[in-house]
mmCIF file of C-alpha atoms in Angstrom:
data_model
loop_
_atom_site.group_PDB
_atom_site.id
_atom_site.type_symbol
_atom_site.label_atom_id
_atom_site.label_comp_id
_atom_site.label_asym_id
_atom_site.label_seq_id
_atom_site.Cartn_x
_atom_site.Cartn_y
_atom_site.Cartn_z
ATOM 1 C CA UNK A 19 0.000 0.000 0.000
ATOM 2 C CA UNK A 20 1.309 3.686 -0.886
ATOM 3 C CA UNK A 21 2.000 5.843 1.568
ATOM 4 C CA UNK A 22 -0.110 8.194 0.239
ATOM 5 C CA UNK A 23 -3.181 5.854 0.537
ATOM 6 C CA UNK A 24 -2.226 5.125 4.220
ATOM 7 C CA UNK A 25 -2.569 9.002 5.121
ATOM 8 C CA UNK A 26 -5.817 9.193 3.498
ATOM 9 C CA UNK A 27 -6.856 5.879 5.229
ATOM 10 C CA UNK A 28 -5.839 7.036 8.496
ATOM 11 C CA UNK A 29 -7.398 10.667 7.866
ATOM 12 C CA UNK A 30 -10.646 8.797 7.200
ATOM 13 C CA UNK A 31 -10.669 7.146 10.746
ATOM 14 C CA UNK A 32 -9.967 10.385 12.648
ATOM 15 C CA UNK A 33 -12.559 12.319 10.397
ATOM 16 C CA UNK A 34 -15.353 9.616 11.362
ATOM 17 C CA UNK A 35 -14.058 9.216 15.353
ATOM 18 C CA UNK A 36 -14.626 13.262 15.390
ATOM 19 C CA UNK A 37 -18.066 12.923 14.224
ATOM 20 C CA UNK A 38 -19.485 10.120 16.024
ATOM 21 C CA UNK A 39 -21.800 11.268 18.502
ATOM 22 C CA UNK A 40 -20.828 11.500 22.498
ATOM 23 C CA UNK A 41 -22.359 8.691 24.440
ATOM 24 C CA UNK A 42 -26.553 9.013 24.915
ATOM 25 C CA UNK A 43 -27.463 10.211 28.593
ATOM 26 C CA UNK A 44 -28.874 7.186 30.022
ATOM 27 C CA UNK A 45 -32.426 7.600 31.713
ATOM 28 C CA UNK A 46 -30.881 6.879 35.255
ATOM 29 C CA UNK A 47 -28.598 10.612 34.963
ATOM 30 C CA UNK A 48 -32.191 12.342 34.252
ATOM 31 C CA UNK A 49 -34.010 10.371 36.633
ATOM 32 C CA UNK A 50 -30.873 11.061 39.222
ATOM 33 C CA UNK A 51 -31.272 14.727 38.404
ATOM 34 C CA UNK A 52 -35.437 14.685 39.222
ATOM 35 C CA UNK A 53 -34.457 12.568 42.391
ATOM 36 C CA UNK A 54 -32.574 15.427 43.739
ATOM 37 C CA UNK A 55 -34.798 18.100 42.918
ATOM 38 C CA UNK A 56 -33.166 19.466 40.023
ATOM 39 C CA UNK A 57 -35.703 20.043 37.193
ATOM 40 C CA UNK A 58 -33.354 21.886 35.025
ATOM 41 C CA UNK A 59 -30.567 19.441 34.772
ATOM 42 C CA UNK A 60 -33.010 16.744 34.205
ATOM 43 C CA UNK A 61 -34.623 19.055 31.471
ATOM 44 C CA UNK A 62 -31.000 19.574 29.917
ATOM 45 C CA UNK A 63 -29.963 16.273 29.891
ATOM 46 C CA UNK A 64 -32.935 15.310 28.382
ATOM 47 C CA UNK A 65 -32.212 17.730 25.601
ATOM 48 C CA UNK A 66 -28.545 16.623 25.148
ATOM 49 C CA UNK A 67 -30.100 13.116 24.924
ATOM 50 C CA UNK A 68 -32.708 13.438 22.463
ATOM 51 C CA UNK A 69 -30.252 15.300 19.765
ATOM 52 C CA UNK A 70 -28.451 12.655 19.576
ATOM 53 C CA UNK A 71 -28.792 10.575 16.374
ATOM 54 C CA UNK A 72 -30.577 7.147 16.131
ATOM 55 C CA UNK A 73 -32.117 6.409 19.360
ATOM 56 C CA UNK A 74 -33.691 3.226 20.652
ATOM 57 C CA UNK A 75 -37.748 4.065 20.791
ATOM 58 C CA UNK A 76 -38.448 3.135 23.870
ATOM 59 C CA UNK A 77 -35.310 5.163 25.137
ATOM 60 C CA UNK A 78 -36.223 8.091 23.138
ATOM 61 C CA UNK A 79 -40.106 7.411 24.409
ATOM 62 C CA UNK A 80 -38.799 7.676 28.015
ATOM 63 C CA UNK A 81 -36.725 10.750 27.722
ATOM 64 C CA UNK A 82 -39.165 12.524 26.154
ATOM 65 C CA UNK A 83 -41.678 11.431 29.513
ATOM 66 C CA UNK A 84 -39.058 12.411 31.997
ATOM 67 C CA UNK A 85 -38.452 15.702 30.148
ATOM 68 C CA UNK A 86 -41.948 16.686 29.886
ATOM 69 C CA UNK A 87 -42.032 16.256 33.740
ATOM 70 C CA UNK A 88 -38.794 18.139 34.032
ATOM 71 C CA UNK A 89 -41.053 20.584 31.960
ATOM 72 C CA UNK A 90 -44.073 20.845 34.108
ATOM 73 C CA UNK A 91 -41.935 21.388 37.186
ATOM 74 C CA UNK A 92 -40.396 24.096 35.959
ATOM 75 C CA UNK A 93 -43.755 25.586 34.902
ATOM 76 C CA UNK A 94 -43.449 25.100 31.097
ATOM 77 C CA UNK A 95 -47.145 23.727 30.868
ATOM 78 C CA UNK A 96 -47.427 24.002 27.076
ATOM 79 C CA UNK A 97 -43.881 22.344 26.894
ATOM 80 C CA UNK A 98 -44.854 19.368 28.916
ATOM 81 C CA UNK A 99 -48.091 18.277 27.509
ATOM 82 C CA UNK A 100 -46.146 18.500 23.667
ATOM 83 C CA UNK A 101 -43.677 16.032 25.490
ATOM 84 C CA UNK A 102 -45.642 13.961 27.353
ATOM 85 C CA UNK A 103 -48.167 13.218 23.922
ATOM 86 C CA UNK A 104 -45.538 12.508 22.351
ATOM 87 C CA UNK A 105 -44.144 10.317 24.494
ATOM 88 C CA UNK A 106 -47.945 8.678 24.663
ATOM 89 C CA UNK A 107 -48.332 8.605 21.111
ATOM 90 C CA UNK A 108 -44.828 6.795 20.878
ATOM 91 C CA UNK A 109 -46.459 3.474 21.827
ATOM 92 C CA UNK A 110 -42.718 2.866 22.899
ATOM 93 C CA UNK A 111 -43.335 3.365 26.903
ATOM 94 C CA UNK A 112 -43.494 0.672 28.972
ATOM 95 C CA UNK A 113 -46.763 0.341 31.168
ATOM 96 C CA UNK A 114 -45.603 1.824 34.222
ATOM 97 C CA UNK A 115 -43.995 5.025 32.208
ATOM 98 C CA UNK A 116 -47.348 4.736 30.391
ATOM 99 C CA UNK A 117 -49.296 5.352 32.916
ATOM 100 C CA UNK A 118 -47.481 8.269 34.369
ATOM 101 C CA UNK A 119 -47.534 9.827 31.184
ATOM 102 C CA UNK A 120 -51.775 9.717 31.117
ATOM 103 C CA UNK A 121 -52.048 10.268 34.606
ATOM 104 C CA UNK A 122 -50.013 13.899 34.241
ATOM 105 C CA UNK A 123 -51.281 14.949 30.985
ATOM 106 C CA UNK A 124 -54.627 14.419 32.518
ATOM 107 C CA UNK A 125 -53.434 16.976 34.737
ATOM 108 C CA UNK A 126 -52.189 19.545 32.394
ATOM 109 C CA UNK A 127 -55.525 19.299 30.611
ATOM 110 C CA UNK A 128 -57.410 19.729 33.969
ATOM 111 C CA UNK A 129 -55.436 22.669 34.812
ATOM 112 C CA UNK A 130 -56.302 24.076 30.753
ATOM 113 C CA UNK A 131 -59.711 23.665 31.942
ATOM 114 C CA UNK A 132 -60.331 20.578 29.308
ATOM 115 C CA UNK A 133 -61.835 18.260 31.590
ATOM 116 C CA UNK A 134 -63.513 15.635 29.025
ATOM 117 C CA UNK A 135 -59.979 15.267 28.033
ATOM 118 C CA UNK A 136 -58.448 14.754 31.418
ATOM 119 C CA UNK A 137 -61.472 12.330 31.973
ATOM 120 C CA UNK A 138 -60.234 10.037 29.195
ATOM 121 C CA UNK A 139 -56.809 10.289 30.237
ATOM 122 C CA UNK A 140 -57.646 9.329 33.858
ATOM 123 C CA UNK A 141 -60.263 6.399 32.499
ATOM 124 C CA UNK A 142 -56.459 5.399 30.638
ATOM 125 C CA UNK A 143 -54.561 5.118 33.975
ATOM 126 C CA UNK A 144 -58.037 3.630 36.037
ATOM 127 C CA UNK A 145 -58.201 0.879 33.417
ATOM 128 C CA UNK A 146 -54.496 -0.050 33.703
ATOM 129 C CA UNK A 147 -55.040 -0.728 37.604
ATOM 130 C CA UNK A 148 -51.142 0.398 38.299
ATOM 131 C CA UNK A 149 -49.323 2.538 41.152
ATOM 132 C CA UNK A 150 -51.559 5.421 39.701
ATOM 133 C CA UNK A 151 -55.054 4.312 39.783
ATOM 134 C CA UNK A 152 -56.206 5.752 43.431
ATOM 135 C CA UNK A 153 -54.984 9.373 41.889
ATOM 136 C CA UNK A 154 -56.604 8.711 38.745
ATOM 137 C CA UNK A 155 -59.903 7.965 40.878
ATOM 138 C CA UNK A 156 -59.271 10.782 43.099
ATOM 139 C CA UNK A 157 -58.891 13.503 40.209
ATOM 140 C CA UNK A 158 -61.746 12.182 38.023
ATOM 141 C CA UNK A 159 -64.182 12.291 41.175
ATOM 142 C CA UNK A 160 -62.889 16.111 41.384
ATOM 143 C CA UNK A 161 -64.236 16.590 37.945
ATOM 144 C CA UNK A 162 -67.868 14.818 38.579
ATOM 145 C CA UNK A 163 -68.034 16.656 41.547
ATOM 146 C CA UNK A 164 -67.376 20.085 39.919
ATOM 147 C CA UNK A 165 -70.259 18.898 37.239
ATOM 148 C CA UNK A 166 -72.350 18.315 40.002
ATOM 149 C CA UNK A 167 -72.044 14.557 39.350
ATOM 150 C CA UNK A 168 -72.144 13.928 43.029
ATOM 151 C CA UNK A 169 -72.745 10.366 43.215
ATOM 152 C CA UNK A 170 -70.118 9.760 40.463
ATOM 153 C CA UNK A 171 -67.662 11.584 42.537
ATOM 154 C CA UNK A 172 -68.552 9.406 45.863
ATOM 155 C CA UNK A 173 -67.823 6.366 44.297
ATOM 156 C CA UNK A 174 -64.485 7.363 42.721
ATOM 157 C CA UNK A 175 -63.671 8.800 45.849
ATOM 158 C CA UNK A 176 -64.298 5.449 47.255
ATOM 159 C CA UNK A 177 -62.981 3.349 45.079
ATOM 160 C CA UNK A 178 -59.328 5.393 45.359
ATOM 161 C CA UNK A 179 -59.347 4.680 49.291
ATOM 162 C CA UNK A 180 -58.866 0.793 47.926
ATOM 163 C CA UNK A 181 -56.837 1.314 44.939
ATOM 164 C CA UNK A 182 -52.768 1.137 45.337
ATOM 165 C CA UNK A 183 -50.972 4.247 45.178
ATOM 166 C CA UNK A 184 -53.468 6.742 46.617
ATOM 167 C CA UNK A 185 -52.905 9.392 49.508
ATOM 168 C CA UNK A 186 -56.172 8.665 51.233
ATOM 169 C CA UNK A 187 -56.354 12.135 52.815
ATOM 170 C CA UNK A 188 -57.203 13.428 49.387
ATOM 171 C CA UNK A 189 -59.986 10.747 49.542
ATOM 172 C CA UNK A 190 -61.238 11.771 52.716
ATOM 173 C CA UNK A 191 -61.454 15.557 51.749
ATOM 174 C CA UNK A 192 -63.299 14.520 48.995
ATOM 175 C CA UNK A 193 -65.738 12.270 50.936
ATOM 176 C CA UNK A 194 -66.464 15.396 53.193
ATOM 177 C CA UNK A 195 -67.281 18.053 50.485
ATOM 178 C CA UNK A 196 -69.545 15.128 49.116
ATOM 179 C CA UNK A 197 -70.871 14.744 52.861
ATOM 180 C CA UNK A 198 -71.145 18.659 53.162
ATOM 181 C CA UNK A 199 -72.979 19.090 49.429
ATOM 182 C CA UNK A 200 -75.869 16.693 50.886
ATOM 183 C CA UNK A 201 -75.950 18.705 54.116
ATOM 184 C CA UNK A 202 -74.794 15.897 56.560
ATOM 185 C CA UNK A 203 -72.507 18.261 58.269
ATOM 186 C CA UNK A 204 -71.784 15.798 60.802
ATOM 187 C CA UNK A 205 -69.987 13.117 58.509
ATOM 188 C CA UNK A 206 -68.327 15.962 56.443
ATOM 189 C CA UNK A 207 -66.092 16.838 59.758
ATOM 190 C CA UNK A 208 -65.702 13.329 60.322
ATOM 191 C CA UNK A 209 -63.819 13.577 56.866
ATOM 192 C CA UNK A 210 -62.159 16.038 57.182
ATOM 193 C CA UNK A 211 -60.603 15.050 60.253
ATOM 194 C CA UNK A 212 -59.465 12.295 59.081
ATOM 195 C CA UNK A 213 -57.865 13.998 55.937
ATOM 196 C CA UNK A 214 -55.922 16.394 58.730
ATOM 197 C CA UNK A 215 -55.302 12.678 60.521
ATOM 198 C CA UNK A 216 -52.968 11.840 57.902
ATOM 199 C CA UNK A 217 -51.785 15.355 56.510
ATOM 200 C CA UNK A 218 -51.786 17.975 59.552
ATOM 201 C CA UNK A 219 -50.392 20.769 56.316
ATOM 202 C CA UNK A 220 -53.758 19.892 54.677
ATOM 203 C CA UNK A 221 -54.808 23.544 54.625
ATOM 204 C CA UNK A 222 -57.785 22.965 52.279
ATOM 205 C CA UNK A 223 -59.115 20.451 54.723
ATOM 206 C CA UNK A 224 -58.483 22.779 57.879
ATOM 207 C CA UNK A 225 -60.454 25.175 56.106
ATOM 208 C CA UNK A 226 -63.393 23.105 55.611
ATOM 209 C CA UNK A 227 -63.966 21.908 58.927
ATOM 210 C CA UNK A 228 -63.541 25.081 60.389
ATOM 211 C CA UNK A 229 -66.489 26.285 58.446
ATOM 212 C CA UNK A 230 -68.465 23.199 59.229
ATOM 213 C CA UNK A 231 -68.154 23.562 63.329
ATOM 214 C CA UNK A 232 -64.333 22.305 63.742
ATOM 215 C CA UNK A 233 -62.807 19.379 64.957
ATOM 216 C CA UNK A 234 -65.648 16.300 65.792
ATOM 217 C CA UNK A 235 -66.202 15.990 69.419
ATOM 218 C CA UNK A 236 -64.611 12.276 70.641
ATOM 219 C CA UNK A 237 -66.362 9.678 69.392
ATOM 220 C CA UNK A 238 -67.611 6.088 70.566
ATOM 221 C CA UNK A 239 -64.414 3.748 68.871
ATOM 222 C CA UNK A 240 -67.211 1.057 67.581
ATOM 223 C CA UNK A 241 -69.149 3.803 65.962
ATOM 224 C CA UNK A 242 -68.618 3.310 62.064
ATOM 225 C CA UNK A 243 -69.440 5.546 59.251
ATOM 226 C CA UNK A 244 -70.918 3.463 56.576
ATOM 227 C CA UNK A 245 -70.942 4.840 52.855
ATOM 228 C CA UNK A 246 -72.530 2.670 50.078
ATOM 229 C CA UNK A 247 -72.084 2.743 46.043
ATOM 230 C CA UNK A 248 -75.180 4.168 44.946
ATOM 231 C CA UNK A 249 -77.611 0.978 43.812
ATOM 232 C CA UNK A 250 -77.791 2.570 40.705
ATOM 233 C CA UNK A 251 -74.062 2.648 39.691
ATOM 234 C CA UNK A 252 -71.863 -0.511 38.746
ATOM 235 C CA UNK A 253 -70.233 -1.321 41.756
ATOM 236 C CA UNK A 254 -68.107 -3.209 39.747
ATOM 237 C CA UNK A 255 -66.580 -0.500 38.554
ATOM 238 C CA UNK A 256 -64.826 0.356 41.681
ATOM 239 C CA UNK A 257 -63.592 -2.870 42.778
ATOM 240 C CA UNK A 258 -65.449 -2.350 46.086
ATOM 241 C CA UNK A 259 -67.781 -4.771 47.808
ATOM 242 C CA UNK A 260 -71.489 -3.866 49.208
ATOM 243 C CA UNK A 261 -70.415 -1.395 51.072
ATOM 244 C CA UNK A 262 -66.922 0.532 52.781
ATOM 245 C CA UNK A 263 -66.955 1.321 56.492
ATOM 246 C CA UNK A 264 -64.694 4.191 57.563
ATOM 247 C CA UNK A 265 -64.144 4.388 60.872
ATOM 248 C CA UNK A 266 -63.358 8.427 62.114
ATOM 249 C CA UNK A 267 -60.014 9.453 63.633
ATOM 250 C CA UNK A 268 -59.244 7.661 66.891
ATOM 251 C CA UNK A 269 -60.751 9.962 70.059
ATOM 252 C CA UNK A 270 -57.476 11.669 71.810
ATOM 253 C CA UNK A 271 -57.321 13.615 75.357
ATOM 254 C CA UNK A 272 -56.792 16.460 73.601
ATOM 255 C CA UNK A 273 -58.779 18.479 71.381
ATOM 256 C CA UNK A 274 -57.033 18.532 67.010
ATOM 257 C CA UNK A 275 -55.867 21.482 66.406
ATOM 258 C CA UNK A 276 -56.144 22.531 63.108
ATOM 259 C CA UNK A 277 -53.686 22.812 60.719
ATOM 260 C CA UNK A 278 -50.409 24.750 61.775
ATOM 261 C CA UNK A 279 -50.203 28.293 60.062
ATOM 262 C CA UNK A 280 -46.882 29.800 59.011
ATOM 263 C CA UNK A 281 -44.919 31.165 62.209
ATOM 264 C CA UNK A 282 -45.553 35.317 61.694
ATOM 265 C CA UNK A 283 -41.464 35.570 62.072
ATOM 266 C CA UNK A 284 -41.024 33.468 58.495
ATOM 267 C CA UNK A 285 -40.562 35.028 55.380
ATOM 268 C CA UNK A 286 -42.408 32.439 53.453
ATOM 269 C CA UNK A 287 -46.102 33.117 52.681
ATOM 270 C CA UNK A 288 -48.262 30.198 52.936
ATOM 271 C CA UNK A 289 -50.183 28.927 50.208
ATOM 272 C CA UNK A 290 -53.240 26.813 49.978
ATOM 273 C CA UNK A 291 -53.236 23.462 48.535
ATOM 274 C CA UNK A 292 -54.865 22.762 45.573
ATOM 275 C CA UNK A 293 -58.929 21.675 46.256
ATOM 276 C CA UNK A 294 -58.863 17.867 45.861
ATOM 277 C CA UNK A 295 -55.684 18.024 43.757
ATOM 278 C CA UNK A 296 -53.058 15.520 45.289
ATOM 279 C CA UNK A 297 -50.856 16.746 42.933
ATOM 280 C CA UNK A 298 -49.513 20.174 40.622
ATOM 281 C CA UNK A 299 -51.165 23.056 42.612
ATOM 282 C CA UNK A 300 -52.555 25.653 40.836
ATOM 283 C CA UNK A 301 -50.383 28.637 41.568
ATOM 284 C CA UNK A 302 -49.576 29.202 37.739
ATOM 285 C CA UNK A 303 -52.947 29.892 36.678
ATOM 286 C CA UNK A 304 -52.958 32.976 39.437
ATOM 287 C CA UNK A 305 -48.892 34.382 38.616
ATOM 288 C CA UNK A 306 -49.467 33.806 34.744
ATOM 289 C CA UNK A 307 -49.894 37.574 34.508
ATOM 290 C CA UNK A 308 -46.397 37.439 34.522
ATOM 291 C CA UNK A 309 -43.734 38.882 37.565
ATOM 292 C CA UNK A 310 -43.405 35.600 38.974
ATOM 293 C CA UNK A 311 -39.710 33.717 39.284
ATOM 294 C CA UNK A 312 -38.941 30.199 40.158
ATOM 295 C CA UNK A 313 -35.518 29.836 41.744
ATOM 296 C CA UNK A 314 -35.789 25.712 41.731
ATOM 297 C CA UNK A 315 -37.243 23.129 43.077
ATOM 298 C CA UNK A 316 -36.245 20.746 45.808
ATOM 299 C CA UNK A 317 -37.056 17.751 48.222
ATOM 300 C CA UNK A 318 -38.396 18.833 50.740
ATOM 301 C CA UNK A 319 -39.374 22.247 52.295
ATOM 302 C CA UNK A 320 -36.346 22.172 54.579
ATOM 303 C CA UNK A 321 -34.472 22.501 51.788
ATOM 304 C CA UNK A 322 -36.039 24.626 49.916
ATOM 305 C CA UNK A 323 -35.820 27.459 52.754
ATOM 306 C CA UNK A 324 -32.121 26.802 53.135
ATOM 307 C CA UNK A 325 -32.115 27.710 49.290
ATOM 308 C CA UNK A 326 -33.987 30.765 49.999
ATOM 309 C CA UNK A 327 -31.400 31.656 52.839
ATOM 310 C CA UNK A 328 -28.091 30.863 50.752
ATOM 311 C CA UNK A 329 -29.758 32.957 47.920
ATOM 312 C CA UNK A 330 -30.400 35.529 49.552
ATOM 313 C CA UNK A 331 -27.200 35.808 50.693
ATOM 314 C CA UNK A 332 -25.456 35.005 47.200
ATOM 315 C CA UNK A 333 -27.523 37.589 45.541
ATOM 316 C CA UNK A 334 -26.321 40.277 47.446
ATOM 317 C CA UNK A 335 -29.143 42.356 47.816
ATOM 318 C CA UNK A 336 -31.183 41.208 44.275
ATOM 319 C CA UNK A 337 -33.956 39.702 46.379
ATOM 320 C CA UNK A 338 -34.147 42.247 49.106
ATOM 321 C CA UNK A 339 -38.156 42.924 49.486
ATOM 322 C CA UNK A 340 -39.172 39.714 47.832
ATOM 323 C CA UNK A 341 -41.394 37.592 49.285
ATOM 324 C CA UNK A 342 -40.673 33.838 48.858
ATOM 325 C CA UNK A 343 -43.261 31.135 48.139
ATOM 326 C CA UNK A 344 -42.876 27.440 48.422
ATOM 327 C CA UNK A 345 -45.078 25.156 46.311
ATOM 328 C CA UNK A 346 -45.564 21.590 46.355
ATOM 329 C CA UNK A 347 -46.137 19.499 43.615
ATOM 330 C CA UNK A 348 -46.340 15.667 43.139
ATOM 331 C CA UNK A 349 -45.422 14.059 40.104
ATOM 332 C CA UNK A 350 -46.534 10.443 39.867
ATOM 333 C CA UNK A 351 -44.402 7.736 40.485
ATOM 334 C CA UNK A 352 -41.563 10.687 41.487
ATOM 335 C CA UNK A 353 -43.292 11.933 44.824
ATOM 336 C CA UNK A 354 -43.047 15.171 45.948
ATOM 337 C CA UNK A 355 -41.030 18.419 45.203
ATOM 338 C CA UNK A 356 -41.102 22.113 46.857
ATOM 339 C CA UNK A 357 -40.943 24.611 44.060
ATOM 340 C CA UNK A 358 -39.184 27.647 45.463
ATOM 341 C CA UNK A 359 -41.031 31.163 43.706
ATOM 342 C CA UNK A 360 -41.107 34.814 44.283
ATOM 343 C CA UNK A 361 -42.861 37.524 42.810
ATOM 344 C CA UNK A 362 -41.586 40.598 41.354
ATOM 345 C CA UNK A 363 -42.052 44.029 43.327
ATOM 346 C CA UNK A 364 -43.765 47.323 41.876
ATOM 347 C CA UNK A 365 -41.404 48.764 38.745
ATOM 348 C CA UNK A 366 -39.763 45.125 38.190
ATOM 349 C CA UNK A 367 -40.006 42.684 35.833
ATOM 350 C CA UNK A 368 -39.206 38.540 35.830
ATOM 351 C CA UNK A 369 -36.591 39.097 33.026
ATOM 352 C CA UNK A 370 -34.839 42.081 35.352
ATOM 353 C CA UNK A 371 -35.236 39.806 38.532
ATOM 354 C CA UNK A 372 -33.581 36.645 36.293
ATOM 355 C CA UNK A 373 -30.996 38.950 34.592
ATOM 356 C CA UNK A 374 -29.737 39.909 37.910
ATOM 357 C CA UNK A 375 -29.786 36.726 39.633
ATOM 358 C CA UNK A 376 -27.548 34.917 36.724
ATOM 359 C CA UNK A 377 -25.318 37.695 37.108
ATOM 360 C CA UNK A 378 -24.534 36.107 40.290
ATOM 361 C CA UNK A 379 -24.319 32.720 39.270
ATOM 362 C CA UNK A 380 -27.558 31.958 40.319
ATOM 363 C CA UNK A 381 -30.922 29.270 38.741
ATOM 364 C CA UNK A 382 -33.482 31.253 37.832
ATOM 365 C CA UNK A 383 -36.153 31.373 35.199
ATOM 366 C CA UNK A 384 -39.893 33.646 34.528
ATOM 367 C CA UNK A 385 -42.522 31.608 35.261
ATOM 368 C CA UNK A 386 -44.531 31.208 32.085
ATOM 369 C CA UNK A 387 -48.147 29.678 31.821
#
């Protein structure tokens, strides 16, 4: 062989090792980053990974899932539902992934107010009978009830309290606006006790059974509350039996307090959960007149105030006068993250707020509907 053919041989090699793609970001580095509360480097990686060339479908099926959630956590609502369809209409995601995917682009549709949608997403996740189904139940009965579908609602409420997956005290709350709408006052504080029971922070729930008469007065242990399907509904449909006794919250020497309000030394204004919703609050629909900043989102709320503090410091006086907010929101199959927000002051903008904090090396991004 010539030399010269050697050269161009070798040149050939080089010239194809410089174009071959990095290595694909595996799922577990995004799914690492959403672990630890970091929606932007899950969103990121995400990105990286999907330009890459030929990807495996189910791979590219799962990114696009994770990133939609990476999406919706950071606010980007518009963003996440293009993802997570896409990822749905993939038919590359594996039942579990598949039923996230339904379950939180019923949400997003709920939230867009386009609730025959959400239904059909939520009948998706009901019918798979997965880790999801008690939220599915629990956020379809939200919709019946809003329609006034009362009954509807009870049994969904119902059935969630013996699906797998479900935070009952969502269930409960439920139960006691149903319990409240048909005037038995009595059983609706009953509920709503035992929604506070399990989730003291329930602030929706405090607020309910403060306006029906408080906390229930102790109660005989063998006295059960006793809710049946209604005769005309399938029971079937909910996997229940005849009938599901609830028995109220255990009587104590002391009388429940209600929910514990935000000390008046904190800087962080509380926020009411979400009616019914066990998971994505609401906030955006109220701060989508823009002003509104999201600094990140974490783990827990401990850590999102020792975020607030270090910012605050690292900022240097860029978020003097700002109020923060912390916001939870579940995704499914993820569990829980605090969102950690403020809102502009009079004569500033989001961008200015932003501009200023990434001067200083610091996450921030407008929160956009």
């Amino acid at each position: 062989m010539r030399k010269t053919e050697l050269i161009l041989i070798l040149a050939g090699i080089l010239l194809a090792g410089a174009a071959a793609p990095p290595p694909v970001t595996t799922i577990a580095q995004v799914l690492a980053a959403l672990d630890r509360g970091d929606a932007q480097a899950a969103q990121s990686l995400s990105d990286t990974a999907l330009q890459q060339g030929e990807l495996d479908a189910r791979i590219r099926a799962s990114l696009l899932l994770y990133r939609g959630l990476a999406s919706e956590l950071l606010g980007a609502h518009e963003a996440a539902l293009g993802d997570l369809t896409r990822a749905i209409e993939s038919r590359a995601l594996p039942s579990e992934e598949l039923g996230q995917a339904y379950l939180q682009r019923g949400f997003l549709r709920e939230g867009q107010g386009l609730l025959d949608e959400a239904i059909s997403d939520y009948d998706v996740v009901i019918a798979q009978k997965g880790y999801s189904t008690a939220t599915a139940f629990n956020n379809r009965g939200n919709i019946y009830f809003r329609r006034n579908r009362v009954m509807d609602a009870q049994r969904d409420y119902l059935a969630a309290l013996a699906a797998e997956g479900g935070q009952s005290q969502y269930s409960y709350y439920g139960l006691g606006r149903v319990a409240e709408s048909e005037g038995d006052k009595r059983a609706a504080r009953d509920f709503y006790a035992k929604a506070l029971a399990l989730d003291a922070g329930y602030a929706t729930a405090s607020e309910r059974l403060a306006a029906v008469g408080g906390p229930p007065a102790a109660a005989d242990p063998a006295e059960r509350i006793v809710l049946r399907p209604p005769v005309a509904g399938d029971a079937s449909k909910t996997g229940l039996g005849d009938a599901i006794a609830l028995r109220p919250p255990s009587p104590k020497k002391d009388k429940p307090s209600e929910a514990p309000a935000v000390p008046p030394q904190s800087p962080f204004m509380p926020v009411n959960a979400s009616m019914l919703r066990p998971a994505l609050d609401q906030s955006d629909v109220r701060a989508a007149a823009g002003g509104e900043v999201q600094l990140g989102a974490w783990r827990s709320t401990e850590e999102a105030r020792a975020a607030w503090d270090q910012a605050k410091v690292r900022a240097q006086g860029a978020l003097d006068g700002l109020t923060p907010q912390i916001l939870a929101a579940e995704l499914p199959g993820k569990g829980r993250y605090f969102r950690l927000r403020v809102r502009s002051g009079p004569g500033q903008s989001g961008a200015r707020i932003c501009a200023r904090l990434t001067a200083k090396a610091l996450d921030c991004f407008v929160v956009r509907g």
